[in-house]
Short mmCIF file of C-alpha atoms in Angstrom, two decimals:
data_model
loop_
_atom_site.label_atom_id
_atom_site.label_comp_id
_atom_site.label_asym_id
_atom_site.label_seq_id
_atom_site.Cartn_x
_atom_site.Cartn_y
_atom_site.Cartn_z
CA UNK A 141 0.00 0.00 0.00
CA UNK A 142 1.72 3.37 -1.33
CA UNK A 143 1.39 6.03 1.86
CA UNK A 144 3.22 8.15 0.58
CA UNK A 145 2.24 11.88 1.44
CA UNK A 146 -0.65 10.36 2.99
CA UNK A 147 -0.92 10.40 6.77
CA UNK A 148 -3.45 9.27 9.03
CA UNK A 149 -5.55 6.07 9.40
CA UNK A 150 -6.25 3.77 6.80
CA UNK A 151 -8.49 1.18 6.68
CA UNK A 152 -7.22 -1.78 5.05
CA UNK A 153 -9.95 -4.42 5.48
CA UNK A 154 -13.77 -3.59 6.03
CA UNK A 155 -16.79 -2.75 4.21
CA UNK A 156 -17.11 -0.93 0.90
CA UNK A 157 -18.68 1.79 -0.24
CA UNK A 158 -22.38 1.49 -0.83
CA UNK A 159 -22.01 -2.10 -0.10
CA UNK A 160 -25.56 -3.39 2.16
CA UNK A 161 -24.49 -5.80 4.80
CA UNK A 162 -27.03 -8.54 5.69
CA UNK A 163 -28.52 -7.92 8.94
CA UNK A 164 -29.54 -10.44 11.34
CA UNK A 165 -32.49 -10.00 14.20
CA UNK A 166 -32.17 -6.18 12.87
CA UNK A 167 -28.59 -5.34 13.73
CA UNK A 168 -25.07 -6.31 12.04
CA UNK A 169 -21.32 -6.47 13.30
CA UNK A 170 -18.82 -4.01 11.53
CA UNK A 171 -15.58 -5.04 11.38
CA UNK A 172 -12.56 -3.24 10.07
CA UNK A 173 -8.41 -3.44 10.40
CA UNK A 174 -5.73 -1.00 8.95
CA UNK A 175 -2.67 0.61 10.15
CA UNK A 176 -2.04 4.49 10.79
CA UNK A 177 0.95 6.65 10.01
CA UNK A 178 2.42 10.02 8.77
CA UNK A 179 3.71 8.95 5.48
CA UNK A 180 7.16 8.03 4.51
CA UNK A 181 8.88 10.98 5.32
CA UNK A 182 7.79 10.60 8.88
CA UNK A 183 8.62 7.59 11.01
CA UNK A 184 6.23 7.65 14.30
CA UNK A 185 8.32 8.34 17.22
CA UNK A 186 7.98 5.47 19.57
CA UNK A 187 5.80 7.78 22.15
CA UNK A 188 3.28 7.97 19.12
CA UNK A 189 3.24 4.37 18.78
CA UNK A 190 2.99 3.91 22.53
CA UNK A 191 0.23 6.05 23.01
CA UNK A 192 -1.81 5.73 19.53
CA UNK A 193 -5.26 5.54 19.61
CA UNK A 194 -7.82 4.94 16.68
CA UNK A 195 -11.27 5.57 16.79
CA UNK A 196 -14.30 4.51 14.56
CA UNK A 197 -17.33 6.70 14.42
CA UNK A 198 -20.29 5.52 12.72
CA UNK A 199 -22.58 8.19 11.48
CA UNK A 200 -26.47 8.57 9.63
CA UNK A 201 -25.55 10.00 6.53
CA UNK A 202 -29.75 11.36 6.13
CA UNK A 203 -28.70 14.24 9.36
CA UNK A 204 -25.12 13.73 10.08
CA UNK A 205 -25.82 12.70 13.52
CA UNK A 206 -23.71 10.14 15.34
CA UNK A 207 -25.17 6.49 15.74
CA UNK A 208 -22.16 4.93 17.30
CA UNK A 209 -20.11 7.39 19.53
CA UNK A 210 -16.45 6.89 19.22
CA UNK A 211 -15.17 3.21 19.47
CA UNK A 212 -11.48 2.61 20.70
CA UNK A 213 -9.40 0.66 18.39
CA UNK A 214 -7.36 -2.30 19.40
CA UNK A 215 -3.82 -1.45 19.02
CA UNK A 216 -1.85 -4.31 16.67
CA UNK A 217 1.47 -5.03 15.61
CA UNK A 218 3.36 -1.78 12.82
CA UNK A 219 1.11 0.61 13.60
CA UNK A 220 -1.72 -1.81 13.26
CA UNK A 221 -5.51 -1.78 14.69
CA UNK A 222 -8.86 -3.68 14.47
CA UNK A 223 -12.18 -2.61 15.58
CA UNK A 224 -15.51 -4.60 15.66
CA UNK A 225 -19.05 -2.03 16.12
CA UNK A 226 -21.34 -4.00 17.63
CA UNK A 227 -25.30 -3.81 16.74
CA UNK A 228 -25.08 -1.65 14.15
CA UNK A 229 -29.17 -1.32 13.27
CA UNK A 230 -30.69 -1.89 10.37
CA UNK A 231 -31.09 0.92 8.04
CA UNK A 232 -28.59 3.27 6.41
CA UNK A 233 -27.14 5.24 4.47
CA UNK A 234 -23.85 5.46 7.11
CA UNK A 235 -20.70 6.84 7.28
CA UNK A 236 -17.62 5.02 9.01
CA UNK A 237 -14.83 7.77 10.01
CA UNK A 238 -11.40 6.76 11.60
CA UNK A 239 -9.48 9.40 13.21
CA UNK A 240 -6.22 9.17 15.20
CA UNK A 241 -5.08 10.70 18.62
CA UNK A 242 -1.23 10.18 19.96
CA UNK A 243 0.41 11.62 22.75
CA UNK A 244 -1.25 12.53 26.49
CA UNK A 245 -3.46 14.89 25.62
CA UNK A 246 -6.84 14.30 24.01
CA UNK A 247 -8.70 16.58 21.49
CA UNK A 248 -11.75 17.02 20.57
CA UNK A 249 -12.55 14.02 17.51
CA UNK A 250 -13.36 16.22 15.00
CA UNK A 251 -10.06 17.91 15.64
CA UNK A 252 -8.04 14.67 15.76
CA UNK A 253 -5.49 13.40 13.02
CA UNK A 254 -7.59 12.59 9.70
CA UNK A 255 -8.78 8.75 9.07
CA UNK A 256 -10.22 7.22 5.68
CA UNK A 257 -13.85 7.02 5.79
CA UNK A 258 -16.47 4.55 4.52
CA UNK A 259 -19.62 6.18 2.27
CA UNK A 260 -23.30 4.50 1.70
CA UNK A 261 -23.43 1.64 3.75
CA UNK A 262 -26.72 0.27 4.55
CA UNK A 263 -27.62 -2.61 6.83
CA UNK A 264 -30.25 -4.62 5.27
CA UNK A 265 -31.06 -7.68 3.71
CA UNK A 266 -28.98 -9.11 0.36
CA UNK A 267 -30.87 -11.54 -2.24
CA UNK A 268 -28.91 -13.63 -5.03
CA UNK A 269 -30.89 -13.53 -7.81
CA UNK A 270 -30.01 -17.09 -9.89
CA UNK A 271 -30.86 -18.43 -12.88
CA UNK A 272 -30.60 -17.71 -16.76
CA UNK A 273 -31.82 -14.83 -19.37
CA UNK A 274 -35.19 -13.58 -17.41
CA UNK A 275 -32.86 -13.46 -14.65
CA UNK A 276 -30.10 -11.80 -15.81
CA UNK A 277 -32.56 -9.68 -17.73
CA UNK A 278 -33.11 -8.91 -21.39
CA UNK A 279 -36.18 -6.55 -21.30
CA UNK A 280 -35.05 -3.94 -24.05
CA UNK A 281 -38.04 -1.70 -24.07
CA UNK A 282 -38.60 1.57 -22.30
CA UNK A 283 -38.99 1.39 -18.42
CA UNK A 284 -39.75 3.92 -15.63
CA UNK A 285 -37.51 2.24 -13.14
CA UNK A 286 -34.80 4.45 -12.57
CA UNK A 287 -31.88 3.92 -9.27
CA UNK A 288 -33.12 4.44 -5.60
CA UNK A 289 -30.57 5.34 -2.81
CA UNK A 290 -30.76 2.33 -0.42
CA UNK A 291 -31.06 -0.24 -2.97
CA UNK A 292 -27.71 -1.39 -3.81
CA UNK A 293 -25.70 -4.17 -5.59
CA UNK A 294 -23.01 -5.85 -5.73
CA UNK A 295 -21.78 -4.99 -9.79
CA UNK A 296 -19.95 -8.03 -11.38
CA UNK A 297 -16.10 -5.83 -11.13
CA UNK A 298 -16.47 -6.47 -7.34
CA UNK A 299 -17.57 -3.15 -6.26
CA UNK A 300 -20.79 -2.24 -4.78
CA UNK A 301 -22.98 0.26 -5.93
CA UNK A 302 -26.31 1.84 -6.67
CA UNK A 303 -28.72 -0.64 -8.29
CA UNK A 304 -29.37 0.43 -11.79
CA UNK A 305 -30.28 -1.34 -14.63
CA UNK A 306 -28.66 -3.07 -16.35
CA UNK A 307 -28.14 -4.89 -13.00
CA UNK A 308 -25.95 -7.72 -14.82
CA UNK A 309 -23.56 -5.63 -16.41
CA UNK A 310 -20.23 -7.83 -17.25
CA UNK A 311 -18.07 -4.63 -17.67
CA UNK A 312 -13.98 -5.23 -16.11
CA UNK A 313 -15.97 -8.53 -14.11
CA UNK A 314 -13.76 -10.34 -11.63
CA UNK A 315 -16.67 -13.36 -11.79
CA UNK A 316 -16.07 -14.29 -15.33
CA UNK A 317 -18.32 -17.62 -15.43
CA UNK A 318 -21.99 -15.26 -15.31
CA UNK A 319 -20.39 -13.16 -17.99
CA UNK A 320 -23.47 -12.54 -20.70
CA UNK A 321 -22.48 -12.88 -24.22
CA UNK A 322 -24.72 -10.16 -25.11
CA UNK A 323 -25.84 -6.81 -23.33
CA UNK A 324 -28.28 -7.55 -20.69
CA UNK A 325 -31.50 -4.82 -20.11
CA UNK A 326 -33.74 -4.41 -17.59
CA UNK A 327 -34.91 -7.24 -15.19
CA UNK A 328 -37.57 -7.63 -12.34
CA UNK A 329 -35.53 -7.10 -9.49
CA UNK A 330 -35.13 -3.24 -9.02
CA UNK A 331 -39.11 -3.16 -8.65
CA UNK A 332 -38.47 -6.03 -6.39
CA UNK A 333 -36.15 -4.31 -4.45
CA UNK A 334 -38.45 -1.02 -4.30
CA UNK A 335 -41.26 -2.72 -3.54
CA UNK A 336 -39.44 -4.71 -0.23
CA UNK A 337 -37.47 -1.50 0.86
CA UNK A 338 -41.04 0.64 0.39
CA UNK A 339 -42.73 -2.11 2.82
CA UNK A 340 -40.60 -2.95 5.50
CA UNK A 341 -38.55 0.40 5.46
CA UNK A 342 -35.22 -1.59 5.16
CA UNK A 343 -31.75 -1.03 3.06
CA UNK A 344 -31.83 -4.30 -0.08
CA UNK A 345 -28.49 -5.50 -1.35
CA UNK A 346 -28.52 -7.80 -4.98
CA UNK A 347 -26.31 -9.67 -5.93
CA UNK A 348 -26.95 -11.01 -9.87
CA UNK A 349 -24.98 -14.21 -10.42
CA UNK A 350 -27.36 -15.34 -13.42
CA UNK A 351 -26.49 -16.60 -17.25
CA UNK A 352 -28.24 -16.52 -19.61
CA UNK A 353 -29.30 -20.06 -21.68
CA UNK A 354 -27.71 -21.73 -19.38
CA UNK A 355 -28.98 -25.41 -18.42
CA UNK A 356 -29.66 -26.61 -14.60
CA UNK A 357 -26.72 -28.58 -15.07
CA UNK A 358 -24.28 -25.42 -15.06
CA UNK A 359 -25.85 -25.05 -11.51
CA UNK A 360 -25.82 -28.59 -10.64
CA UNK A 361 -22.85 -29.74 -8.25
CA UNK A 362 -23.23 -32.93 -9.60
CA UNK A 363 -23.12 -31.40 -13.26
CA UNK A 364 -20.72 -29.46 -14.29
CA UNK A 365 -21.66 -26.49 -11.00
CA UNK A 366 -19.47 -23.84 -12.19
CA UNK A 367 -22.53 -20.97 -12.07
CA UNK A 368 -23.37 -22.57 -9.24
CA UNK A 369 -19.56 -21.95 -7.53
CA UNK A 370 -19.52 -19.02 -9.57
CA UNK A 371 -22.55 -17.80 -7.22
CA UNK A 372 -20.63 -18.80 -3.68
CA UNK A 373 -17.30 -16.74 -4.67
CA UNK A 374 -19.89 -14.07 -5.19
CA UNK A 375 -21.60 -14.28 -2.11
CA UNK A 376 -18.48 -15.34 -0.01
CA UNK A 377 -16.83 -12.34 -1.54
CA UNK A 378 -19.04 -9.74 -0.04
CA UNK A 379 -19.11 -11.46 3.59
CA UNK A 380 -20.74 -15.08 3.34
CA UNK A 381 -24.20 -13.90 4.57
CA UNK A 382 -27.48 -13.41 2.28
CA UNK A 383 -31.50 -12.99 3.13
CA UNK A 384 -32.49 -15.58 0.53
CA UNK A 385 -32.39 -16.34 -2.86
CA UNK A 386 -34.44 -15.94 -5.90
CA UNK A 387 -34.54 -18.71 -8.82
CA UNK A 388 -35.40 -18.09 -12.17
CA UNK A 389 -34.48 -20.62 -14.98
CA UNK A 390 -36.04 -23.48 -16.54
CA UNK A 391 -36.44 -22.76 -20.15
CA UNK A 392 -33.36 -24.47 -21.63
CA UNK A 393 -34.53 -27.93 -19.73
CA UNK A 394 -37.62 -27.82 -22.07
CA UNK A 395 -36.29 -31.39 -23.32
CA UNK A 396 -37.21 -35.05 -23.46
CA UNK A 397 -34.31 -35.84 -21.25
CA UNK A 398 -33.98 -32.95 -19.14
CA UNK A 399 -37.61 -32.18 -17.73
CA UNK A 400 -37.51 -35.57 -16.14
CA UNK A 401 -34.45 -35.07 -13.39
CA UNK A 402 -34.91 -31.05 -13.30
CA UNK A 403 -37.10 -31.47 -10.15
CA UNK A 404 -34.00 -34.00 -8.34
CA UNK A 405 -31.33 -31.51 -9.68
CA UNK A 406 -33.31 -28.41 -8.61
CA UNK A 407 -33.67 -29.87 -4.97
CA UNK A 408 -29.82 -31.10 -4.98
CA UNK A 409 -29.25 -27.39 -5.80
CA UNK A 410 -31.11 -25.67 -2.98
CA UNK A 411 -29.74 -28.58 -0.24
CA UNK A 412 -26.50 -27.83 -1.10
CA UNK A 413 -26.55 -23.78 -0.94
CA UNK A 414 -27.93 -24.14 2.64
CA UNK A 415 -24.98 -26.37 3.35
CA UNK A 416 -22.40 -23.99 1.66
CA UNK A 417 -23.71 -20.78 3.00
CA UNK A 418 -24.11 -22.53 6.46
CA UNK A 419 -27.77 -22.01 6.92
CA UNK A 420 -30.45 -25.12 6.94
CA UNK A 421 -33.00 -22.78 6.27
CA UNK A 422 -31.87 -20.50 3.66
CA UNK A 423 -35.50 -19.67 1.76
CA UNK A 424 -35.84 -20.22 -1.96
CA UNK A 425 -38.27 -18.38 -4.19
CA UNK A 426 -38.89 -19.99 -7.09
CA UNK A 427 -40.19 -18.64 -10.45
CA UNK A 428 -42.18 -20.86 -12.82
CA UNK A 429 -40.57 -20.42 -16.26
CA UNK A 430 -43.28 -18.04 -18.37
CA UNK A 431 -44.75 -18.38 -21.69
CA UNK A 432 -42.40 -18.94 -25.05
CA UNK A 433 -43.76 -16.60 -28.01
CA UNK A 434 -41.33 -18.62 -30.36
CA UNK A 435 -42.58 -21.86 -32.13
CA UNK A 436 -42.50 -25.68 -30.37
CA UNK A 437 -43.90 -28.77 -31.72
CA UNK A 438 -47.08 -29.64 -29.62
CA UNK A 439 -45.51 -32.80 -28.90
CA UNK A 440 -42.63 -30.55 -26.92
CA UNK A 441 -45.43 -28.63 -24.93
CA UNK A 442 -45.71 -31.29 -22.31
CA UNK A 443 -41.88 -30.63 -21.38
CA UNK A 444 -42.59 -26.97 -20.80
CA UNK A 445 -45.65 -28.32 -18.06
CA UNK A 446 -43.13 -31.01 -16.84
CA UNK A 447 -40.56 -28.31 -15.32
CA UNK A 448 -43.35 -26.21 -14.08
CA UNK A 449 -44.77 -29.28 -12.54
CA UNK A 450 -41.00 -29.43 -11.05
CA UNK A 451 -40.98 -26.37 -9.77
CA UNK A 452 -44.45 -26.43 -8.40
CA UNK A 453 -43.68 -29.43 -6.41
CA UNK A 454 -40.35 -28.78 -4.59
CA UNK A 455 -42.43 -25.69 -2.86
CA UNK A 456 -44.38 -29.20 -1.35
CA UNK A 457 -41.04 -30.79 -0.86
CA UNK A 458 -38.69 -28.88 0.95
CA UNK A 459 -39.01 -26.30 3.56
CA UNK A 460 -38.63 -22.26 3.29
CA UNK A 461 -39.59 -22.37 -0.85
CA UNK A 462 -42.01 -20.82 -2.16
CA UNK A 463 -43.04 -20.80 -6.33
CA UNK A 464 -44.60 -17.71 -8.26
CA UNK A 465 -46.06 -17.97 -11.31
CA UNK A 466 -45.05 -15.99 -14.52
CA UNK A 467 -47.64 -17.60 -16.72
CA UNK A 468 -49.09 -14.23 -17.58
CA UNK A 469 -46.38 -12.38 -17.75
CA UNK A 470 -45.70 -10.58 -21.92
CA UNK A 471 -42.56 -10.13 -23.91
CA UNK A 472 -40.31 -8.23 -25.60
CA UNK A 473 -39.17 -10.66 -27.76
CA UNK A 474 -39.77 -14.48 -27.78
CA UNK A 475 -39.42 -14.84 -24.28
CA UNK A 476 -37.74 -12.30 -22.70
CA UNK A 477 -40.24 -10.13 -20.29
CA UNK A 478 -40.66 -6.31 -21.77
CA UNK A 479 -40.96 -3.62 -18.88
CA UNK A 480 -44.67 -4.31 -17.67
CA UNK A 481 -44.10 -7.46 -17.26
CA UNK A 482 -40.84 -7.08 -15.20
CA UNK A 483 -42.25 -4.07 -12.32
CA UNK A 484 -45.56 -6.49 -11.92
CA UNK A 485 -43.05 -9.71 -11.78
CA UNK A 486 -40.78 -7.57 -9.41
CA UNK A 487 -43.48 -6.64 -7.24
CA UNK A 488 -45.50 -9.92 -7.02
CA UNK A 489 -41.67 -11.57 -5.80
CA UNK A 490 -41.70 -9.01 -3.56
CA UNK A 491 -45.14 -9.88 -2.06
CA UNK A 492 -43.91 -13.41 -1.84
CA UNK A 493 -41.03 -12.61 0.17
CA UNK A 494 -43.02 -10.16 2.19
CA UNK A 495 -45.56 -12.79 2.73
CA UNK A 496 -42.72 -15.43 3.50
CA UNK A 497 -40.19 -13.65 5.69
CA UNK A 498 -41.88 -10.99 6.78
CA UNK A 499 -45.55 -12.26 8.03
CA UNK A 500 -47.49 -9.66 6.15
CA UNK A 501 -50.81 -11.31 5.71
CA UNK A 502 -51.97 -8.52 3.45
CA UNK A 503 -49.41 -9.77 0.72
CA UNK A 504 -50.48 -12.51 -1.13
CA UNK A 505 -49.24 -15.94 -2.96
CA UNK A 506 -50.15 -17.26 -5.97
CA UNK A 507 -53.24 -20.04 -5.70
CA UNK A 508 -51.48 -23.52 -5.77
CA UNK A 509 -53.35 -26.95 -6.16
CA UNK A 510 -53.40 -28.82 -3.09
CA UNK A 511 -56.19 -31.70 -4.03
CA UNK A 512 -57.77 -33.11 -7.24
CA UNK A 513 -60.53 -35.36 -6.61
CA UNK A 514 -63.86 -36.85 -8.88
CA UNK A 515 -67.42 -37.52 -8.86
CA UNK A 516 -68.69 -40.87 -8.40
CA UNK A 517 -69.98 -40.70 -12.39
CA UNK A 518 -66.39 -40.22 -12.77
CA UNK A 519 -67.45 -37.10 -14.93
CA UNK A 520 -66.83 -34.66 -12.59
CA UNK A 521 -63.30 -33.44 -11.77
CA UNK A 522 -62.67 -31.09 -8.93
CA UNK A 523 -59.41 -29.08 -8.30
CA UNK A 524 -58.68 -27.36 -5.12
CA UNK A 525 -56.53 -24.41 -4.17
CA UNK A 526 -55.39 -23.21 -1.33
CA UNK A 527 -54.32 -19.16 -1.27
CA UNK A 528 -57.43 -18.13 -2.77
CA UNK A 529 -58.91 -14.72 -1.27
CA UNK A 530 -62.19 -14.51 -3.00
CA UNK A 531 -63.03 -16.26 -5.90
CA UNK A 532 -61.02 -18.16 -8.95
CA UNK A 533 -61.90 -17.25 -11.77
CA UNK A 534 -61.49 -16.63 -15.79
CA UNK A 535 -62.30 -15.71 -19.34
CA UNK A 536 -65.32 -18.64 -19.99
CA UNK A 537 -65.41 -18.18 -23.66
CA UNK A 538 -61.96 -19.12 -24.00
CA UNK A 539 -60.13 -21.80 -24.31
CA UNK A 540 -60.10 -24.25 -21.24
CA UNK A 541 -57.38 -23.74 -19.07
CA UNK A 542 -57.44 -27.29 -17.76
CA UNK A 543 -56.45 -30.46 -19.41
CA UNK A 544 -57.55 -34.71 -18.58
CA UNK A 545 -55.21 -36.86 -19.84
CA UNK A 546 -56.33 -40.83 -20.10
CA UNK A 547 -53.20 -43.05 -18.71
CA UNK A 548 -52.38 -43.73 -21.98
CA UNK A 549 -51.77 -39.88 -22.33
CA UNK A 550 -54.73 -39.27 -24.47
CA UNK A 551 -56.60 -35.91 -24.01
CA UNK A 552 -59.96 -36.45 -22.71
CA UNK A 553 -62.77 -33.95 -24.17
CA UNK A 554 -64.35 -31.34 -21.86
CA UNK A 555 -67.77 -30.16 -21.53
CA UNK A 556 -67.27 -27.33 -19.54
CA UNK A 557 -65.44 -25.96 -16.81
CA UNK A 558 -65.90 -22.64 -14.14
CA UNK A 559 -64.63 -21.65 -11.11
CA UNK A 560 -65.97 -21.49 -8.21
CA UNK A 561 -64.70 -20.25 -4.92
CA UNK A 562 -61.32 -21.94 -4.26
CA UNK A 563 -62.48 -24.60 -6.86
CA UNK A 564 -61.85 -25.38 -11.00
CA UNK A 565 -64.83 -27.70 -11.86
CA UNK A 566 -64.11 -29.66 -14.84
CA UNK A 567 -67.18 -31.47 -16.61
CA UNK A 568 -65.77 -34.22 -19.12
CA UNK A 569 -68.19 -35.68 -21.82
CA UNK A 570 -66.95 -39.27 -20.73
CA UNK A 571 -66.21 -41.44 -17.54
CA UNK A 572 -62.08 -40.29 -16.49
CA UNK A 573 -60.78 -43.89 -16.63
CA UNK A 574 -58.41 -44.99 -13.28
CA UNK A 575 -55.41 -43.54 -13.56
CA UNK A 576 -55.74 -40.19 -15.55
CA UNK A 577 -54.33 -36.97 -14.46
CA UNK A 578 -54.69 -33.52 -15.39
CA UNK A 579 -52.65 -30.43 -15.85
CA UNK A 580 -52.50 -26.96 -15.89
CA UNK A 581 -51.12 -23.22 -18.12
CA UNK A 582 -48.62 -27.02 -19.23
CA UNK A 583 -48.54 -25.49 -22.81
CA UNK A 584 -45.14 -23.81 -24.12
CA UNK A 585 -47.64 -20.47 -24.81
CA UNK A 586 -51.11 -20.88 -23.25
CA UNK A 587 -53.31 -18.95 -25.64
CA UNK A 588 -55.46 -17.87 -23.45
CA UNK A 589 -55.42 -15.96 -19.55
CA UNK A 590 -54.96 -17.69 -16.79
CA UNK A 591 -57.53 -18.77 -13.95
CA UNK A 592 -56.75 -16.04 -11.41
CA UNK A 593 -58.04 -15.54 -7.90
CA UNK A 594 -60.56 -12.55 -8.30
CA UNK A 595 -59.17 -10.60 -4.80
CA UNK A 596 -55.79 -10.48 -5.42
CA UNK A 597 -55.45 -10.89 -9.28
CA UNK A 598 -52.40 -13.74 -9.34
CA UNK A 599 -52.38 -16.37 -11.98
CA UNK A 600 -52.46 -20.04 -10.37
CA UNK A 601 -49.69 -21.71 -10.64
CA UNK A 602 -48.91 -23.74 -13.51
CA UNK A 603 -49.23 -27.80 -12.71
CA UNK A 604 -49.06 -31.08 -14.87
CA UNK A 605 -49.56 -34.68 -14.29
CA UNK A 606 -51.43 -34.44 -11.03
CA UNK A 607 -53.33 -38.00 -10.36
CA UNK A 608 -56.77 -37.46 -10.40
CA UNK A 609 -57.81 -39.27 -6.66
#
């Protein structure tokens, strides 16, 4: 480190600038190390190095009034100190200041020898946001989601910084396996970020360790992992601690071969971050992968329901997850989601999380299927939801939304169908022989809206292969 006609304190290991450090129970530790000096010209006398004393100040950068009064430094080896604040509350922007003080006498701080000081830094909660393109996010279009102080992110060159789109911008990256091969856009996960920080009055940190196309196996530790690794340096980097994270991928397992084990490599996944980042109960949100504008043989479609299906399910598997759907969300392109669709797919995360970690009631989760069950006549098929505030319901004229598949996967023909309450009543024209199932929004591009729960407006979630019982 070059000191030269620098004097002072410097910090040499510690926070950055901007960076939001994940808070636990509403408080976080601070800790920094550096050394002090008066340059090279001036070798401290050893008095000065007898008597040295460093002090950290932490201050609210909103009225410039001090949180933390003055915090004695541990005294190290050359000129050396550490210092640890305790409890630092949750919130922010702060300011760290070091200042120095040799000799007998004491001065008032602000009058002390100068220190290096620490801008931005919140205490809040940090997401990972992990998966492929909607992730990373290729929404091209116009959007009126500009940068908000208090919502930062860790940027792929290793600094922190204001969140701004594009939030996975590759430029001078020191994480080189989540580099795009394209120019990302705009992505859900400012609105997200607004949306949690406007609730619950609390800093958000992101860090985007997303690639686009890539397959579940690049997350896979049993595949080839290396996004997946790629995601722990990231995390590890910045401290090792995170609020949760957010999945979003699925569309590149749209295969014969890969729908079947995405649900076993998806769970391997989220048991081993919990292992890795040391905490049993890390919480997963998962999104269901949306609608594909492009075109895919109707033979393909059921592969597209099949990973829904997946990520439907683990939500009944494993603990702390929790699956939103993106069924309705529109596109910019083929099947990346244009700027409506990302602020309402932002905010509906957000409500999840909110709903999840934060007990408020008032935000709501997508209706899921939790029973399917027949008439005696066998004509008669009945699916249950549970998170449904009023009343499901859809366009009747359209399309129906809901599939019955004979064992022999032959489509069975429908009558009718409505909703009713926290019910889809299907009405089949024939007996459903032992055996069949039925399936939900399983099509690569449903072409037509989705069954939605009439109080809070969100989709169901997609589902496929469900035993009738």
């Amino acid at each position: 480190m070059n000191t030269h006609h620098r004097f002072g304190v410097f910090i040499t290991d510690g926070p950055q600038n901007w960076q939001v450090l994940q808070q636990e129970n509403g408080y976080a530790d601070i800790h920094l190390e550096g050394i002090w000096g008066f340059g090279d010209d001036q070798e401290p006398t050893q008095e000065q190095k007898d008597t040295a004393r460093v002090y950290v100040r932490l201050f609210s950068e909103k009225d410039n009034i001090p949180v933390l009064t003055a915090c004695l430094a541990d005294n190290t080896e050359n000129c050396g100190w550490s210092c640890t604040l305790k409890n630092v509350p949750a919130g922010g922007p702060y300011r760290i200041e070091t200042l120095l003080q040799t000799g007998s006498d004491k001065f008032l701080y602000e009058w002390s020898t100068h220190g290096d000081m620490i801008h931005h830094l919140c205490v809040g909660d940090v997401y990972v946001i992990l998966g492929q393109s909607n992730a990373a996010g290729y929404g091209k279009d116009p959007i009126d989601d500009g940068p908000e102080f208090g919502i930062h992110m860790l940027r792929q060159n290793g600094n922190w910084d204001i969140a701004s789109h594009p939030l996975h911008d590759s430029t001078n990256t020191i994480f080189p396996h989540n580099q795009d091969g394209a120019n990302t856009g705009h992505s859900p996960y400012l609105a997200f970020a607004k949306k949690l920080k406007r609730k619950n009055n609390m800093p958000v940190g992101l860090i985007m360790a997303s690639k686009g196309g890539a397959p579940i196996d690049h997350f896979d530790p049993e595949g080839t992992g290396h996004i997946y690794r790629n995601m722990l340096d990231m995390v590890n980097y910045q401290g090792g601690k995170i609020k949760a994270i957010i999945w979003c991928q699925g569309c590149s397992d749209t295969n014969a071969v890969a729908s079947v084990t995405y649900g076993e490599k998806l769970e391997r996944i989220i048991n081993a971050s919990r292992k890795d980042l040391h905490n049993e109960n890390l919480p997963w949100f998962i999104v269901q992968i949306g609608r594909f504008g492009d075109y895919v043989p109707e033979e393909a479609w059921k592969y597209w329901g099949l990973v829904r299906e997946h990520q439907r399910a683990i939500s009944h598997k494993l603990p702390y997850v929790t699956t939103i759907s993106s069924i309705d969300s529109t596109t910019s392109d083929a099947i990346h989601t244009n700027a409506f669709s990302n602020i309402s797919m932002g905010e509906r995360i957000a409500s999840a999380v909110l709903n999840k970690l934060y007990n408020m009631e008032t935000e709501r989760l997508c209706p899921d299927v939790i029973h399917v069950g027949i008439s005696e006549d066998k004509k008669h098929v009945v699916i249950t939801f549970n998170n449904v505030i009023e009343n499901l319901c859809g366009v009747h004229n359209q399309c129906i939304p809901v599939s019955v598949f004979k064992p022999d996967g032959t489509e069975m023909e429908i009558a009718d169908w409505n909703g009713t309450l926290d019910k889809i009543n299907i009405f089949l024209k024939e007996p459903a022989p032992e055996g069949s199932t039925v399936a939900g929004l399983w099509q690569a591009v449903p072409d037509f809206k989705p069954p939605f729960d009439s109080g809070t407006r969100l989709p169901i979630l997609a589902f496929y292969g469900l035993k009738i019982k």
